[in-house]
Amino acid sequence: MKIAILSRNPKLYSTRRLAEAARERGHEARVIDVLRCYMNITSHAPSIHYRGETLTGFDAVIPRIGASVTFYGTAVLRQFEMMNVYPLNESVAISRARDKLRSLQLLSRRGIGLPITGFAHTPDDIEDLIKMVGGAPLVIKLLEGTQGIGVVLAETRQAAESVIEAFLGLKANILVQEYIHEAKGADIRCFIIGEKVVASMRRQAKPGEFRSNLHRGGSADLIRITPEERSTAVRAAKIMGLNVAGVDILRSNHGPVVMEVNSSPGLEGIETATNKDIAGQMIDFIEKDAVAGKTRTRGKG
Ligand code: ADP
């Protein structure tokens, strides 16, 4: 097969591994920088051009679209879909997953366990907002944050009020969430491929920190997940419409709660922690699943 990997940087671990795994299996793999693509969207012959060349003949596309290029990146992916190229994850599903509020609403609608969560922009009754989600301690998140930046633990009501006020001053969307104390600074990343958890790892925050992000000094190790955690993770990915996903779960007193569903989960942490060939499994899935024009939405909506 001829496989396009949409990525801004061929040197990134995940990009390199995917290209390598595809070539090992006898496929042609090409890394394409989405921002350099330009497109003709006429209906009879949609096309994508890249460095003066027309891209043709691709059987599958693996989107690895960074959060900062979601808008243009999903447009390029949609164009591939319009050209009947099979996407490992569909543009519509990626757009859904990138919108945290939308994702949590979709998951909650389908009964997935979530931490008690409130959304706000400029509420005029902060006290009531705090009461609504059960009071302090609370986690307050800037919606636009990644890698744990903009995620604050407010241990008291007064601290929660000050942090919310400060964020409101920035005119940002915020998420106010029950603090899952019993998770003890650990979360579980479940890596899903095609309705299966193919690998999972526990990320533990460093001492004195509640955020387990590896970028924040967290460490990763192997973990055996429960059947309930497994089915929660699989369902969450399915609800989002993602074939490949990283589902982040916290172990709460009221069962597994989903924090986030990531549409471009990184491979380095999970392959290192589990010693599994996850990139290879992604390519194997494409081999089985890729049929031209097979998308649920073909770029609609
Ligand atoms: P980001 O998307 O920026 O990584 P997250 O929402 O995943 O932000 O939060 C970063 C980390 O903070 C999580 O990996 C988790 O360890 C911790 N965390 C986030 N929300 C909660 C919560 N409600 N209760 C306990 N810990 C949390």
XYZ file of C-alpha atoms and ligand atoms in Angstrom:
328
model
C 0.000 0.000 0.000
C 0.968 3.603 -0.353
C 0.545 5.326 2.995
C 0.697 9.049 3.759
C 1.697 10.103 7.259
C 0.470 13.603 7.959
C 3.033 15.050 10.306
C 4.922 18.311 10.521
C 8.155 16.669 11.544
C 9.571 13.424 10.117
C 12.063 13.263 13.009
C 9.430 12.864 15.732
C 9.539 9.460 17.408
C 5.945 8.542 16.492
C 6.340 9.640 12.874
C 9.611 7.747 12.485
C 8.193 4.593 14.008
C 5.092 4.635 11.809
C 7.138 5.123 8.632
C 9.518 2.370 9.716
C 6.696 -0.066 10.609
C 4.989 0.577 7.260
C 8.208 -0.005 5.302
C 9.013 -3.153 7.297
C 5.684 -4.527 6.091
C 6.508 -3.739 2.486
C 4.457 -0.580 2.130
C 5.485 2.755 0.726
C 5.334 5.427 3.429
C 5.624 9.135 2.862
C 5.658 11.852 5.522
C 3.689 14.906 4.433
C 3.711 18.256 6.187
C 0.045 19.313 6.260
C 0.786 23.009 6.358
C 2.646 22.743 3.028
C -0.307 21.097 1.285
C -2.547 23.224 -0.911
C -5.770 21.958 -2.317
C -8.203 22.231 -5.155
C -11.666 21.630 -3.807
C -13.635 21.452 -7.048
C -16.160 18.668 -6.894
C -15.302 16.580 -9.963
C -11.613 16.229 -9.191
C -10.558 17.217 -5.699
C -6.773 17.238 -5.417
C -3.935 17.944 -3.037
C -0.733 19.559 -4.180
C 2.551 19.410 -2.327
C 5.774 21.159 -3.298
C 4.608 21.511 -6.899
C 3.465 17.914 -7.223
C -0.050 16.417 -7.257
C -0.467 13.772 -4.569
C -2.036 10.668 -6.054
C -2.317 6.953 -5.520
C -2.498 6.865 -1.738
C -4.429 3.994 -0.170
C -4.380 5.208 3.407
C -3.525 8.265 5.441
C -2.334 8.338 9.046
C -3.141 11.701 10.585
C -0.695 12.900 13.248
C -2.033 16.404 13.437
C -0.684 18.581 16.245
C -3.136 20.519 18.414
C -1.860 23.843 17.070
C -2.666 22.939 13.447
C -6.013 21.216 13.993
C -7.994 23.589 11.796
C -5.880 23.351 8.646
C -4.758 19.796 9.371
C -8.301 18.439 9.508
C -9.110 20.302 6.276
C -6.250 18.510 4.497
C -7.373 15.191 5.961
C -10.943 15.894 4.802
C -9.569 16.472 1.328
C -7.886 13.042 1.393
C -11.268 11.615 2.465
C -12.981 13.371 -0.451
C -10.418 11.672 -2.695
C -11.497 8.290 -1.227
C -8.269 7.733 0.684
C -8.826 5.668 3.833
C -8.050 7.666 7.005
C -6.853 5.793 10.110
C -8.802 8.364 12.128
C -11.459 10.446 10.410
C -11.335 14.231 10.274
C -14.719 14.553 11.995
C -13.619 12.347 14.893
C -10.390 14.314 15.299
C -12.267 17.626 15.382
C -14.598 16.206 18.016
C -11.742 14.959 20.173
C -9.907 18.268 19.958
C -12.842 20.102 21.506
C -12.695 19.146 25.191
C -16.157 20.429 26.044
C -17.747 18.684 23.103
C -15.921 15.442 23.915
C -16.977 15.437 27.551
C -20.566 16.196 26.580
C -20.587 13.334 24.055
C -19.115 10.922 26.609
C -21.484 12.002 29.358
C -24.483 11.641 27.068
C -23.532 8.006 26.565
C -23.074 7.319 30.254
C -19.263 7.157 30.418
C -17.976 7.854 33.944
C -16.414 11.310 34.201
C -15.171 13.372 37.123
C -17.929 15.809 38.153
C -17.175 18.631 35.744
C -18.442 22.149 35.150
C -17.689 24.468 32.229
C -17.643 28.211 32.424
C -16.598 31.279 30.515
C -17.554 34.320 32.549
C -19.892 33.118 35.269
C -21.197 35.914 37.466
C -21.561 33.637 40.461
C -18.282 31.878 41.093
C -19.426 30.656 44.495
C -22.341 28.841 42.901
C -20.081 27.382 40.191
C -17.826 25.932 42.894
C -20.833 24.609 44.815
C -22.245 23.068 41.624
C -19.255 20.733 41.255
C -19.103 19.801 44.946
C -16.739 22.386 46.430
C -12.975 22.351 47.067
C -10.578 20.704 46.522
C -11.056 21.306 42.821
C -9.055 21.019 39.647
C -9.366 24.034 37.384
C -8.257 23.705 33.786
C -7.675 26.180 31.041
C -9.336 24.635 28.045
C -6.516 25.505 25.697
C -3.810 23.938 27.870
C -1.794 20.839 26.987
C 0.822 18.763 28.778
C -0.569 19.772 32.147
C 0.019 23.498 31.668
C -2.998 25.484 32.859
C -4.152 22.656 35.154
C -4.340 23.869 38.759
C -5.294 22.119 41.974
C -7.141 24.507 44.286
C -7.234 22.943 47.727
C -9.567 25.432 49.378
C -12.643 27.361 48.308
C -10.720 30.637 48.576
C -7.927 29.303 46.356
C -10.507 28.024 43.856
C -12.188 31.437 43.758
C -8.916 33.272 43.164
C -7.792 30.911 40.412
C -11.166 31.083 38.668
C -11.124 34.878 38.899
C -7.611 34.994 37.466
C -8.592 32.730 34.551
C -11.732 34.778 33.936
C -9.533 37.836 33.594
C -7.895 36.060 30.669
C -11.331 35.596 29.049
C -10.631 31.903 28.637
C -12.938 28.912 28.673
C -12.412 26.941 31.828
C -13.299 23.562 33.171
C -13.866 23.108 36.893
C -13.553 19.517 38.033
C -13.860 17.321 41.067
C -10.361 16.438 42.311
C -9.922 12.657 42.258
C -7.743 12.478 45.344
C -7.858 8.696 45.540
C -6.049 8.430 42.177
C -2.946 9.455 44.163
C -1.351 11.370 41.328
C -1.628 8.489 38.870
C -3.567 8.127 35.662
C -3.887 5.295 33.196
C -3.285 5.688 29.486
C -5.104 3.065 27.443
C -3.949 2.818 23.854
C -6.797 1.740 21.610
C -6.563 0.319 18.126
C -9.780 -0.838 16.466
C -11.930 -1.397 19.558
C -9.160 -3.105 21.526
C -6.878 -1.848 24.277
C -3.549 -2.946 22.819
C -1.408 -1.462 25.586
C -1.805 0.416 28.825
C 0.513 2.187 31.205
C 0.248 3.980 34.489
C 1.715 7.442 34.717
C 2.658 8.529 38.207
C 3.261 12.156 39.163
C 6.555 12.966 40.856
C 6.333 13.491 44.620
C 4.535 16.689 45.584
C 2.850 16.989 42.165
C -0.652 15.811 41.214
C -0.203 16.008 37.452
C 1.184 12.801 36.026
C 2.215 14.171 32.610
C 5.575 12.782 31.557
C 6.485 16.337 30.511
C 5.938 17.354 34.156
C 8.397 14.776 35.455
C 5.918 11.897 35.785
C 7.084 8.317 35.308
C 5.445 5.483 33.412
C 5.150 1.820 34.247
C 3.178 -1.222 33.238
C -0.223 -1.826 34.710
C -2.880 -4.476 34.457
C -6.229 -2.807 33.883
C -9.582 -4.119 35.071
C -12.268 -5.346 32.649
C -14.343 -2.285 33.589
C -11.460 0.043 32.714
C -10.929 -1.810 29.470
C -14.543 -1.543 28.401
C -14.745 2.118 29.468
C -11.706 2.963 27.343
C -12.985 1.043 24.315
C -16.429 2.634 24.566
C -14.972 6.122 24.951
C -12.909 5.754 21.764
C -15.901 4.341 19.929
C -18.194 7.176 20.985
C -15.642 9.638 19.636
C -15.472 7.641 16.387
C -11.716 7.063 16.688
C -10.031 3.855 15.473
C -6.836 4.851 17.240
C -6.996 6.715 20.525
C -5.280 7.291 23.822
C -7.890 7.237 26.561
C -6.779 8.713 29.896
C -8.521 7.287 32.920
C -8.400 8.041 36.646
C -9.216 5.391 39.251
C -11.890 6.981 41.397
C -13.971 5.676 44.297
C -16.895 5.581 41.879
C -15.095 3.503 39.257
C -12.988 4.509 36.259
C -13.502 8.090 35.094
C -12.343 9.346 31.720
C -10.313 12.523 31.677
C -9.529 12.816 28.016
C -9.586 10.987 24.700
C -6.565 11.797 22.583
C -6.784 11.363 18.810
C -3.015 11.390 18.156
C -1.608 9.491 21.117
C 2.191 9.530 21.272
C 4.041 6.266 20.719
C 7.285 6.854 22.571
C 5.991 6.614 26.149
C 3.762 3.621 25.536
C 6.224 1.636 23.385
C 8.995 2.239 25.907
C 6.853 1.330 28.919
C 5.345 -1.793 27.370
C 8.027 -2.864 24.917
C 5.299 -3.419 22.322
C 5.367 -2.628 18.621
C 2.369 -0.290 18.673
C 3.320 1.383 15.379
C 3.321 -2.076 13.767
C -0.109 -2.825 15.176
C -1.435 0.430 13.708
C -0.160 -0.596 10.270
C -1.595 -4.112 10.721
C -4.960 -2.523 11.486
C -4.788 -0.402 8.327
C -4.010 -3.518 6.279
C -7.169 -5.138 7.594
C -9.461 -2.154 7.670
C -8.478 0.061 4.744
C -10.998 0.114 1.954
C -11.090 3.028 -0.478
C -13.843 5.457 0.335
C -14.623 3.726 3.616
C -15.263 6.526 6.042
C -18.348 6.928 8.111
C -18.648 10.555 7.155
C -16.338 11.128 4.178
C -15.576 14.586 5.500
C -19.203 15.526 6.070
C -20.017 17.859 8.936
P -3.483 17.991 29.842
O -4.484 17.625 28.773
O -2.933 19.358 29.738
O -2.463 16.913 30.071
P -5.095 16.907 31.923
O -6.499 17.289 32.050
O -4.763 15.583 31.332
O -4.318 18.057 31.181
O -4.439 16.984 33.370
C -3.042 16.782 33.613
C -2.832 15.783 34.754
O -3.410 16.265 35.981
C -3.522 14.462 34.501
O -2.691 13.578 33.764
C -3.798 13.938 35.908
O -2.672 13.259 36.420
C -4.015 15.210 36.703
N -5.476 15.493 36.807
C -6.239 16.134 35.899
N -7.523 16.214 36.284
C -7.585 15.628 37.493
C -8.668 15.396 38.421
N -9.922 15.823 38.163
N -8.363 14.746 39.562
C -7.102 14.309 39.825
N -6.045 14.504 38.991
C -6.270 15.154 37.839
